[in-house]
């Protein structure tokens, strides 16, 4: 992998992490086109995800700061933040269980392009139905433990490449009557524990990384961070205007193209 390829993959990750089109699926497809591409485990992919989570930290720094400070304060707003923090913890539990139980199986799918293509078709269908049947306008104060557990379970299975994490979790909340911006913020915040956990699990793969590849990985991570900031801003604007249909069509076309190419 060259520095240019690393940066381009980072940009691809940053743009597709928050857009509902499956960053893992796009990375797997792009990496299959690079002759001789290899990585220990999914270390490079996880580091790219870490870069996009850095974008979440920066973009939502006020919300994250309020969440972290809420346990030590007693104001009315702090009670809401403590409740949101508990919901994020609850939602992270099924994600962790599914991720740990099926980690090896999911990683094995990253080289299975037909499966990735089929999952892109599934993502497109989910986006279509969520935009067609989205209802309600529940805000953060109205989120329930059921919302957190269901969306956490959905996030766990979105480790499958081709299933968009942001798309599936936001769509699930929209179908449960949650306001679009609230759904997006909760989805982004819920992703952080999962990505940091996956990063810790992948640290062992550093030993298998070839000498001199770490600067390449870090350049890709920096590119993912920068592209991620733009992607978050764009997705929030799209959700406000209720235009997820375009992403559904894109996923259908991309999935069909990859399926035709591989078969």
PDB file of C-alpha atoms in Angstrom:
ATOM      1  CA  UNK A   1       0.000   0.000   0.000  1.00  0.00           C
ATOM      2  CA  UNK A   2       1.333   3.413  -0.978  1.00  0.00           C
ATOM      3  CA  UNK A   3       0.860   6.683   0.965  1.00  0.00           C
ATOM      4  CA  UNK A   4      -1.592   7.904  -1.679  1.00  0.00           C
ATOM      5  CA  UNK A   5      -3.630   4.703  -1.402  1.00  0.00           C
ATOM      6  CA  UNK A   6      -3.664   5.006   2.390  1.00  0.00           C
ATOM      7  CA  UNK A   7      -4.926   8.599   2.252  1.00  0.00           C
ATOM      8  CA  UNK A   8      -7.543   7.783  -0.378  1.00  0.00           C
ATOM      9  CA  UNK A   9      -8.805   4.879   1.725  1.00  0.00           C
ATOM     10  CA  UNK A  10      -8.924   7.213   4.729  1.00  0.00           C
ATOM     11  CA  UNK A  11     -10.975   9.749   2.776  1.00  0.00           C
ATOM     12  CA  UNK A  12     -13.290   6.965   1.605  1.00  0.00           C
ATOM     13  CA  UNK A  13     -13.748   5.789   5.193  1.00  0.00           C
ATOM     14  CA  UNK A  14     -14.358   9.309   6.477  1.00  0.00           C
ATOM     15  CA  UNK A  15     -16.980  10.075   3.842  1.00  0.00           C
ATOM     16  CA  UNK A  16     -18.840   6.770   4.100  1.00  0.00           C
ATOM     17  CA  UNK A  17     -18.689   6.236   7.883  1.00  0.00           C
ATOM     18  CA  UNK A  18     -21.504   8.674   8.569  1.00  0.00           C
ATOM     19  CA  UNK A  19     -23.279   8.569   5.237  1.00  0.00           C
ATOM     20  CA  UNK A  20     -25.634   5.549   5.324  1.00  0.00           C
ATOM     21  CA  UNK A  21     -23.802   3.513   2.682  1.00  0.00           C
ATOM     22  CA  UNK A  22     -21.523   1.201   4.765  1.00  0.00           C
ATOM     23  CA  UNK A  23     -17.938   2.335   5.190  1.00  0.00           C
ATOM     24  CA  UNK A  24     -16.763  -1.220   5.903  1.00  0.00           C
ATOM     25  CA  UNK A  25     -18.322  -2.464   2.688  1.00  0.00           C
ATOM     26  CA  UNK A  26     -16.741   0.310   0.646  1.00  0.00           C
ATOM     27  CA  UNK A  27     -13.348  -0.273   2.280  1.00  0.00           C
ATOM     28  CA  UNK A  28     -13.493  -3.997   1.556  1.00  0.00           C
ATOM     29  CA  UNK A  29     -14.392  -3.365  -2.078  1.00  0.00           C
ATOM     30  CA  UNK A  30     -11.680  -0.716  -2.517  1.00  0.00           C
ATOM     31  CA  UNK A  31      -9.036  -2.857  -0.819  1.00  0.00           C
ATOM     32  CA  UNK A  32      -9.877  -5.779  -3.108  1.00  0.00           C
ATOM     33  CA  UNK A  33      -8.898  -3.542  -6.037  1.00  0.00           C
ATOM     34  CA  UNK A  34      -5.431  -2.801  -4.607  1.00  0.00           C
ATOM     35  CA  UNK A  35      -2.935  -5.460  -5.778  1.00  0.00           C
ATOM     36  CA  UNK A  36      -1.285  -7.235  -2.857  1.00  0.00           C
ATOM     37  CA  UNK A  37      -3.164  -5.309  -0.168  1.00  0.00           C
ATOM     38  CA  UNK A  38      -2.886  -6.943   3.248  1.00  0.00           C
ATOM     39  CA  UNK A  39      -3.219  -5.980   6.890  1.00  0.00           C
ATOM     40  CA  UNK A  40      -2.859  -7.842  10.187  1.00  0.00           C
ATOM     41  CA  UNK A  41      -6.418  -8.696  11.131  1.00  0.00           C
ATOM     42  CA  UNK A  42      -8.507  -5.615  10.441  1.00  0.00           C
ATOM     43  CA  UNK A  43      -6.048  -3.241  12.127  1.00  0.00           C
ATOM     44  CA  UNK A  44      -5.988  -0.651   9.339  1.00  0.00           C
ATOM     45  CA  UNK A  45      -9.773  -0.622   9.073  1.00  0.00           C
ATOM     46  CA  UNK A  46     -10.132  -0.158  12.834  1.00  0.00           C
ATOM     47  CA  UNK A  47      -7.625   2.716  12.866  1.00  0.00           C
ATOM     48  CA  UNK A  48      -9.598   4.425  10.095  1.00  0.00           C
ATOM     49  CA  UNK A  49     -12.752   4.044  12.185  1.00  0.00           C
ATOM     50  CA  UNK A  50     -10.845   5.539  15.105  1.00  0.00           C
ATOM     51  CA  UNK A  51     -10.062   8.571  12.940  1.00  0.00           C
ATOM     52  CA  UNK A  52     -13.744   9.104  12.185  1.00  0.00           C
ATOM     53  CA  UNK A  53     -14.591   8.758  15.871  1.00  0.00           C
ATOM     54  CA  UNK A  54     -12.107  11.560  16.482  1.00  0.00           C
ATOM     55  CA  UNK A  55     -14.297  13.627  14.165  1.00  0.00           C
ATOM     56  CA  UNK A  56     -17.320  12.765  16.333  1.00  0.00           C
ATOM     57  CA  UNK A  57     -15.409  13.839  19.450  1.00  0.00           C
ATOM     58  CA  UNK A  58     -14.621  17.208  17.901  1.00  0.00           C
ATOM     59  CA  UNK A  59     -18.008  17.833  16.289  1.00  0.00           C
ATOM     60  CA  UNK A  60     -20.027  16.855  19.374  1.00  0.00           C
ATOM     61  CA  UNK A  61     -17.513  18.055  21.959  1.00  0.00           C
ATOM     62  CA  UNK A  62     -20.103  20.100  23.862  1.00  0.00           C
ATOM     63  CA  UNK A  63     -22.582  17.205  24.038  1.00  0.00           C
ATOM     64  CA  UNK A  64     -19.844  14.771  25.083  1.00  0.00           C
ATOM     65  CA  UNK A  65     -18.530  17.205  27.698  1.00  0.00           C
ATOM     66  CA  UNK A  66     -22.038  17.593  29.123  1.00  0.00           C
ATOM     67  CA  UNK A  67     -22.442  13.807  29.294  1.00  0.00           C
ATOM     68  CA  UNK A  68     -19.147  13.335  31.128  1.00  0.00           C
ATOM     69  CA  UNK A  69     -19.833  16.136  33.609  1.00  0.00           C
ATOM     70  CA  UNK A  70     -23.481  15.227  34.274  1.00  0.00           C
ATOM     71  CA  UNK A  71     -22.769  12.581  36.981  1.00  0.00           C
ATOM     72  CA  UNK A  72     -21.093  15.271  39.079  1.00  0.00           C
ATOM     73  CA  UNK A  73     -23.814  17.927  38.764  1.00  0.00           C
ATOM     74  CA  UNK A  74     -27.429  18.164  39.886  1.00  0.00           C
ATOM     75  CA  UNK A  75     -29.209  20.594  37.531  1.00  0.00           C
ATOM     76  CA  UNK A  76     -32.356  19.713  35.500  1.00  0.00           C
ATOM     77  CA  UNK A  77     -30.319  19.485  32.282  1.00  0.00           C
ATOM     78  CA  UNK A  78     -27.797  17.239  34.020  1.00  0.00           C
ATOM     79  CA  UNK A  79     -30.543  14.770  34.919  1.00  0.00           C
ATOM     80  CA  UNK A  80     -31.393  14.490  31.231  1.00  0.00           C
ATOM     81  CA  UNK A  81     -27.714  14.000  30.365  1.00  0.00           C
ATOM     82  CA  UNK A  82     -27.308  11.301  33.040  1.00  0.00           C
ATOM     83  CA  UNK A  83     -30.301   9.474  31.611  1.00  0.00           C
ATOM     84  CA  UNK A  84     -28.845   9.720  28.108  1.00  0.00           C
ATOM     85  CA  UNK A  85     -25.507   8.419  29.390  1.00  0.00           C
ATOM     86  CA  UNK A  86     -27.238   5.392  30.944  1.00  0.00           C
ATOM     87  CA  UNK A  87     -29.051   4.733  27.663  1.00  0.00           C
ATOM     88  CA  UNK A  88     -25.749   4.828  25.775  1.00  0.00           C
ATOM     89  CA  UNK A  89     -24.249   2.353  28.245  1.00  0.00           C
ATOM     90  CA  UNK A  90     -27.300   0.084  27.912  1.00  0.00           C
ATOM     91  CA  UNK A  91     -27.130   0.234  24.122  1.00  0.00           C
ATOM     92  CA  UNK A  92     -23.426  -0.634  24.164  1.00  0.00           C
ATOM     93  CA  UNK A  93     -24.046  -3.926  25.989  1.00  0.00           C
ATOM     94  CA  UNK A  94     -25.730  -5.871  23.130  1.00  0.00           C
ATOM     95  CA  UNK A  95     -23.225  -4.370  20.677  1.00  0.00           C
ATOM     96  CA  UNK A  96     -20.324  -5.686  22.776  1.00  0.00           C
ATOM     97  CA  UNK A  97     -21.893  -9.132  23.213  1.00  0.00           C
ATOM     98  CA  UNK A  98     -22.563  -9.563  19.491  1.00  0.00           C
ATOM     99  CA  UNK A  99     -19.176  -8.151  18.496  1.00  0.00           C
ATOM    100  CA  UNK A 100     -17.219 -10.413  20.826  1.00  0.00           C
ATOM    101  CA  UNK A 101     -19.284 -13.523  20.049  1.00  0.00           C
ATOM    102  CA  UNK A 102     -19.102 -13.204  16.258  1.00  0.00           C
ATOM    103  CA  UNK A 103     -15.865 -11.227  15.783  1.00  0.00           C
ATOM    104  CA  UNK A 104     -13.996 -13.909  13.809  1.00  0.00           C
ATOM    105  CA  UNK A 105     -17.028 -14.750  11.684  1.00  0.00           C
ATOM    106  CA  UNK A 106     -17.667 -11.104  10.781  1.00  0.00           C
ATOM    107  CA  UNK A 107     -13.996 -10.485   9.959  1.00  0.00           C
ATOM    108  CA  UNK A 108     -14.080 -13.445   7.593  1.00  0.00           C
ATOM    109  CA  UNK A 109     -16.797 -11.743   5.568  1.00  0.00           C
ATOM    110  CA  UNK A 110     -14.575  -8.783   4.659  1.00  0.00           C
ATOM    111  CA  UNK A 111     -13.166 -10.715   1.697  1.00  0.00           C
ATOM    112  CA  UNK A 112     -16.543 -12.094   0.580  1.00  0.00           C
ATOM    113  CA  UNK A 113     -17.620  -9.551  -2.029  1.00  0.00           C
ATOM    114  CA  UNK A 114     -20.931 -11.275  -2.959  1.00  0.00           C
ATOM    115  CA  UNK A 115     -22.040 -11.122   0.681  1.00  0.00           C
ATOM    116  CA  UNK A 116     -21.003  -7.459   0.872  1.00  0.00           C
ATOM    117  CA  UNK A 117     -23.028  -6.744  -2.284  1.00  0.00           C
ATOM    118  CA  UNK A 118     -26.098  -8.458  -0.832  1.00  0.00           C
ATOM    119  CA  UNK A 119     -25.749  -6.513   2.419  1.00  0.00           C
ATOM    120  CA  UNK A 120     -25.591  -3.252   0.452  1.00  0.00           C
ATOM    121  CA  UNK A 121     -28.905  -4.233  -1.101  1.00  0.00           C
ATOM    122  CA  UNK A 122     -30.262  -4.866   2.417  1.00  0.00           C
ATOM    123  CA  UNK A 123     -29.013  -1.453   3.562  1.00  0.00           C
ATOM    124  CA  UNK A 124     -30.708   0.237   0.615  1.00  0.00           C
ATOM    125  CA  UNK A 125     -33.988  -1.533   1.383  1.00  0.00           C
ATOM    126  CA  UNK A 126     -33.816  -0.532   5.048  1.00  0.00           C
ATOM    127  CA  UNK A 127     -33.211   3.112   4.112  1.00  0.00           C
ATOM    128  CA  UNK A 128     -36.110   3.033   1.663  1.00  0.00           C
ATOM    129  CA  UNK A 129     -38.556   1.696   4.234  1.00  0.00           C
ATOM    130  CA  UNK A 130     -37.372   4.012   6.995  1.00  0.00           C
ATOM    131  CA  UNK A 131     -37.831   7.074   4.784  1.00  0.00           C
ATOM    132  CA  UNK A 132     -41.183   5.798   3.571  1.00  0.00           C
ATOM    133  CA  UNK A 133     -42.570   4.986   7.006  1.00  0.00           C
ATOM    134  CA  UNK A 134     -40.654   7.274   9.385  1.00  0.00           C
ATOM    135  CA  UNK A 135     -42.992   8.768  11.947  1.00  0.00           C
ATOM    136  CA  UNK A 136     -43.014  10.769  15.135  1.00  0.00           C
ATOM    137  CA  UNK A 137     -40.703  13.385  16.574  1.00  0.00           C
ATOM    138  CA  UNK A 138     -39.465  12.021  19.894  1.00  0.00           C
ATOM    139  CA  UNK A 139     -36.464  13.892  21.280  1.00  0.00           C
ATOM    140  CA  UNK A 140     -33.612  12.750  23.557  1.00  0.00           C
ATOM    141  CA  UNK A 141     -35.696  13.128  26.715  1.00  0.00           C
ATOM    142  CA  UNK A 142     -38.221  10.640  25.316  1.00  0.00           C
ATOM    143  CA  UNK A 143     -35.775   7.879  24.375  1.00  0.00           C
ATOM    144  CA  UNK A 144     -36.401   4.640  26.246  1.00  0.00           C
ATOM    145  CA  UNK A 145     -34.370   1.670  27.395  1.00  0.00           C
ATOM    146  CA  UNK A 146     -36.065  -0.362  24.640  1.00  0.00           C
ATOM    147  CA  UNK A 147     -34.805   2.117  22.039  1.00  0.00           C
ATOM    148  CA  UNK A 148     -31.265   1.786  23.379  1.00  0.00           C
ATOM    149  CA  UNK A 149     -31.257  -2.020  23.519  1.00  0.00           C
ATOM    150  CA  UNK A 150     -32.809  -2.441  20.067  1.00  0.00           C
ATOM    151  CA  UNK A 151     -30.510   0.031  18.356  1.00  0.00           C
ATOM    152  CA  UNK A 152     -27.523  -1.447  20.225  1.00  0.00           C
ATOM    153  CA  UNK A 153     -28.422  -4.879  18.862  1.00  0.00           C
ATOM    154  CA  UNK A 154     -28.752  -3.469  15.351  1.00  0.00           C
ATOM    155  CA  UNK A 155     -25.355  -1.805  15.729  1.00  0.00           C
ATOM    156  CA  UNK A 156     -23.840  -5.128  16.757  1.00  0.00           C
ATOM    157  CA  UNK A 157     -24.949  -6.793  13.531  1.00  0.00           C
ATOM    158  CA  UNK A 158     -23.866  -3.804  11.444  1.00  0.00           C
ATOM    159  CA  UNK A 159     -20.311  -5.100  11.853  1.00  0.00           C
ATOM    160  CA  UNK A 160     -21.201  -7.214   8.817  1.00  0.00           C
ATOM    161  CA  UNK A 161     -19.565  -5.392   5.869  1.00  0.00           C
ATOM    162  CA  UNK A 162     -22.193  -3.900   3.608  1.00  0.00           C
ATOM    163  CA  UNK A 163     -24.592  -3.147   6.458  1.00  0.00           C
ATOM    164  CA  UNK A 164     -24.274   0.560   7.194  1.00  0.00           C
ATOM    165  CA  UNK A 165     -23.812   1.197  10.913  1.00  0.00           C
ATOM    166  CA  UNK A 166     -25.086   4.761  10.769  1.00  0.00           C
ATOM    167  CA  UNK A 167     -27.796   3.875   8.255  1.00  0.00           C
ATOM    168  CA  UNK A 168     -29.141   0.891  10.186  1.00  0.00           C
ATOM    169  CA  UNK A 169     -29.088   2.549  13.610  1.00  0.00           C
ATOM    170  CA  UNK A 170     -30.579   5.851  12.405  1.00  0.00           C
ATOM    171  CA  UNK A 171     -33.221   4.004  10.369  1.00  0.00           C
ATOM    172  CA  UNK A 172     -34.163   1.887  13.391  1.00  0.00           C
ATOM    173  CA  UNK A 173     -34.666   4.970  15.548  1.00  0.00           C
ATOM    174  CA  UNK A 174     -36.625   6.763  12.808  1.00  0.00           C
ATOM    175  CA  UNK A 175     -38.962   3.770  12.498  1.00  0.00           C
ATOM    176  CA  UNK A 176     -39.458   3.909  16.274  1.00  0.00           C
ATOM    177  CA  UNK A 177     -40.651   7.491  16.029  1.00  0.00           C
ATOM    178  CA  UNK A 178     -37.473   9.335  16.989  1.00  0.00           C
ATOM    179  CA  UNK A 179     -36.708  12.743  15.486  1.00  0.00           C
ATOM    180  CA  UNK A 180     -34.095  12.642  12.715  1.00  0.00           C
ATOM    181  CA  UNK A 181     -31.417  14.805  14.319  1.00  0.00           C
ATOM    182  CA  UNK A 182     -31.881  13.048  17.669  1.00  0.00           C
ATOM    183  CA  UNK A 183     -31.519   9.684  15.933  1.00  0.00           C
ATOM    184  CA  UNK A 184     -28.304  10.803  14.218  1.00  0.00           C
ATOM    185  CA  UNK A 185     -26.740  12.202  17.411  1.00  0.00           C
ATOM    186  CA  UNK A 186     -27.600   9.091  19.411  1.00  0.00           C
ATOM    187  CA  UNK A 187     -26.224   6.899  16.615  1.00  0.00           C
ATOM    188  CA  UNK A 188     -22.920   8.800  16.501  1.00  0.00           C
ATOM    189  CA  UNK A 189     -22.499   8.784  20.291  1.00  0.00           C
ATOM    190  CA  UNK A 190     -23.388   5.077  20.538  1.00  0.00           C
ATOM    191  CA  UNK A 191     -20.702   4.237  17.985  1.00  0.00           C
ATOM    192  CA  UNK A 192     -17.892   5.626  20.114  1.00  0.00           C
ATOM    193  CA  UNK A 193     -17.686   2.874  22.787  1.00  0.00           C
ATOM    194  CA  UNK A 194     -17.927   0.211  20.065  1.00  0.00           C
ATOM    195  CA  UNK A 195     -15.121   1.699  17.968  1.00  0.00           C
ATOM    196  CA  UNK A 196     -12.846   2.293  20.941  1.00  0.00           C
ATOM    197  CA  UNK A 197     -13.478  -1.281  22.109  1.00  0.00           C
ATOM    198  CA  UNK A 198     -12.667  -2.644  18.647  1.00  0.00           C
ATOM    199  CA  UNK A 199      -9.490  -0.544  18.632  1.00  0.00           C
ATOM    200  CA  UNK A 200      -8.329  -2.022  21.915  1.00  0.00           C
ATOM    201  CA  UNK A 201      -8.988  -5.547  20.630  1.00  0.00           C
ATOM    202  CA  UNK A 202      -6.986  -4.791  17.475  1.00  0.00           C
ATOM    203  CA  UNK A 203      -3.917  -3.462  19.281  1.00  0.00           C
ATOM    204  CA  UNK A 204      -2.594  -7.018  19.420  1.00  0.00           C
ATOM    205  CA  UNK A 205      -2.381  -6.934  15.603  1.00  0.00           C
ATOM    206  CA  UNK A 206       0.257  -4.198  15.789  1.00  0.00           C
ATOM    207  CA  UNK A 207       2.854  -6.937  16.317  1.00  0.00           C
ATOM    208  CA  UNK A 208       1.958  -8.385  12.929  1.00  0.00           C
ATOM    209  CA  UNK A 209       2.185  -5.068  11.090  1.00  0.00           C
ATOM    210  CA  UNK A 210       5.072  -4.880   8.648  1.00  0.00           C
ATOM    211  CA  UNK A 211       7.894  -2.494   9.493  1.00  0.00           C
ATOM    212  CA  UNK A 212       7.256   0.969   8.108  1.00  0.00           C
ATOM    213  CA  UNK A 213       3.495   0.525   7.686  1.00  0.00           C
ATOM    214  CA  UNK A 214       2.498   2.440  10.833  1.00  0.00           C
ATOM    215  CA  UNK A 215       3.082   5.900   9.205  1.00  0.00           C
ATOM    216  CA  UNK A 216       0.870   4.752   6.316  1.00  0.00           C
ATOM    217  CA  UNK A 217      -1.850   3.685   8.731  1.00  0.00           C
ATOM    218  CA  UNK A 218      -1.639   6.976  10.626  1.00  0.00           C
ATOM    219  CA  UNK A 219      -1.850   9.060   7.432  1.00  0.00           C
ATOM    220  CA  UNK A 220      -5.005   7.189   6.502  1.00  0.00           C
ATOM    221  CA  UNK A 221      -6.383   7.784  10.009  1.00  0.00           C
ATOM    222  CA  UNK A 222      -5.747  11.537   9.701  1.00  0.00           C
ATOM    223  CA  UNK A 223      -7.495  11.613   6.307  1.00  0.00           C
ATOM    224  CA  UNK A 224     -10.478   9.743   7.763  1.00  0.00           C
ATOM    225  CA  UNK A 225     -10.693  12.305  10.571  1.00  0.00           C
ATOM    226  CA  UNK A 226     -10.800  15.272   8.171  1.00  0.00           C
ATOM    227  CA  UNK A 227     -13.284  13.665   5.781  1.00  0.00           C
ATOM    228  CA  UNK A 228     -15.426  12.541   8.715  1.00  0.00           C
ATOM    229  CA  UNK A 229     -16.008  16.119   9.858  1.00  0.00           C
ATOM    230  CA  UNK A 230     -17.432  17.021   6.448  1.00  0.00           C
ATOM    231  CA  UNK A 231     -19.510  13.848   6.340  1.00  0.00           C
ATOM    232  CA  UNK A 232     -21.199  14.482   9.722  1.00  0.00           C
ATOM    233  CA  UNK A 233     -22.232  17.993   8.700  1.00  0.00           C
ATOM    234  CA  UNK A 234     -23.585  16.766   5.363  1.00  0.00           C
ATOM    235  CA  UNK A 235     -25.577  13.861   6.843  1.00  0.00           C
ATOM    236  CA  UNK A 236     -27.281  16.069   9.431  1.00  0.00           C
ATOM    237  CA  UNK A 237     -28.370  18.397   6.627  1.00  0.00           C
ATOM    238  CA  UNK A 238     -29.697  15.447   4.605  1.00  0.00           C
ATOM    239  CA  UNK A 239     -31.684  14.092   7.550  1.00  0.00           C
ATOM    240  CA  UNK A 240     -33.264  17.497   8.185  1.00  0.00           C
ATOM    241  CA  UNK A 241     -34.467  17.563   4.566  1.00  0.00           C
ATOM    242  CA  UNK A 242     -35.634  13.904   4.696  1.00  0.00           C
ATOM    243  CA  UNK A 243     -33.680  12.798   1.638  1.00  0.00           C
ATOM    244  CA  UNK A 244     -32.462   9.322   2.522  1.00  0.00           C
ATOM    245  CA  UNK A 245     -34.079   7.882  -0.618  1.00  0.00           C
ATOM    246  CA  UNK A 246     -31.023   8.911  -2.633  1.00  0.00           C
ATOM    247  CA  UNK A 247     -28.779   6.762  -0.434  1.00  0.00           C
ATOM    248  CA  UNK A 248     -31.174   3.825  -0.777  1.00  0.00           C
ATOM    249  CA  UNK A 249     -30.899   4.050  -4.558  1.00  0.00           C
ATOM    250  CA  UNK A 250     -27.113   4.378  -4.342  1.00  0.00           C
ATOM    251  CA  UNK A 251     -26.831   1.247  -2.164  1.00  0.00           C
ATOM    252  CA  UNK A 252     -29.034  -0.705  -4.562  1.00  0.00           C
ATOM    253  CA  UNK A 253     -26.954   0.352  -7.557  1.00  0.00           C
ATOM    254  CA  UNK A 254     -23.629  -0.276  -5.785  1.00  0.00           C
ATOM    255  CA  UNK A 255     -24.753  -3.658  -4.469  1.00  0.00           C
ATOM    256  CA  UNK A 256     -26.070  -4.737  -7.866  1.00  0.00           C
ATOM    257  CA  UNK A 257     -22.859  -3.582  -9.605  1.00  0.00           C
ATOM    258  CA  UNK A 258     -20.575  -5.458  -7.198  1.00  0.00           C
ATOM    259  CA  UNK A 259     -22.763  -8.567  -7.352  1.00  0.00           C
ATOM    260  CA  UNK A 260     -22.692  -8.528 -11.167  1.00  0.00           C
ATOM    261  CA  UNK A 261     -18.915  -7.946 -11.143  1.00  0.00           C
ATOM    262  CA  UNK A 262     -18.157 -10.799  -8.730  1.00  0.00           C
ATOM    263  CA  UNK A 263     -20.579 -13.350 -10.184  1.00  0.00           C
TER     264      UNK A 263
END
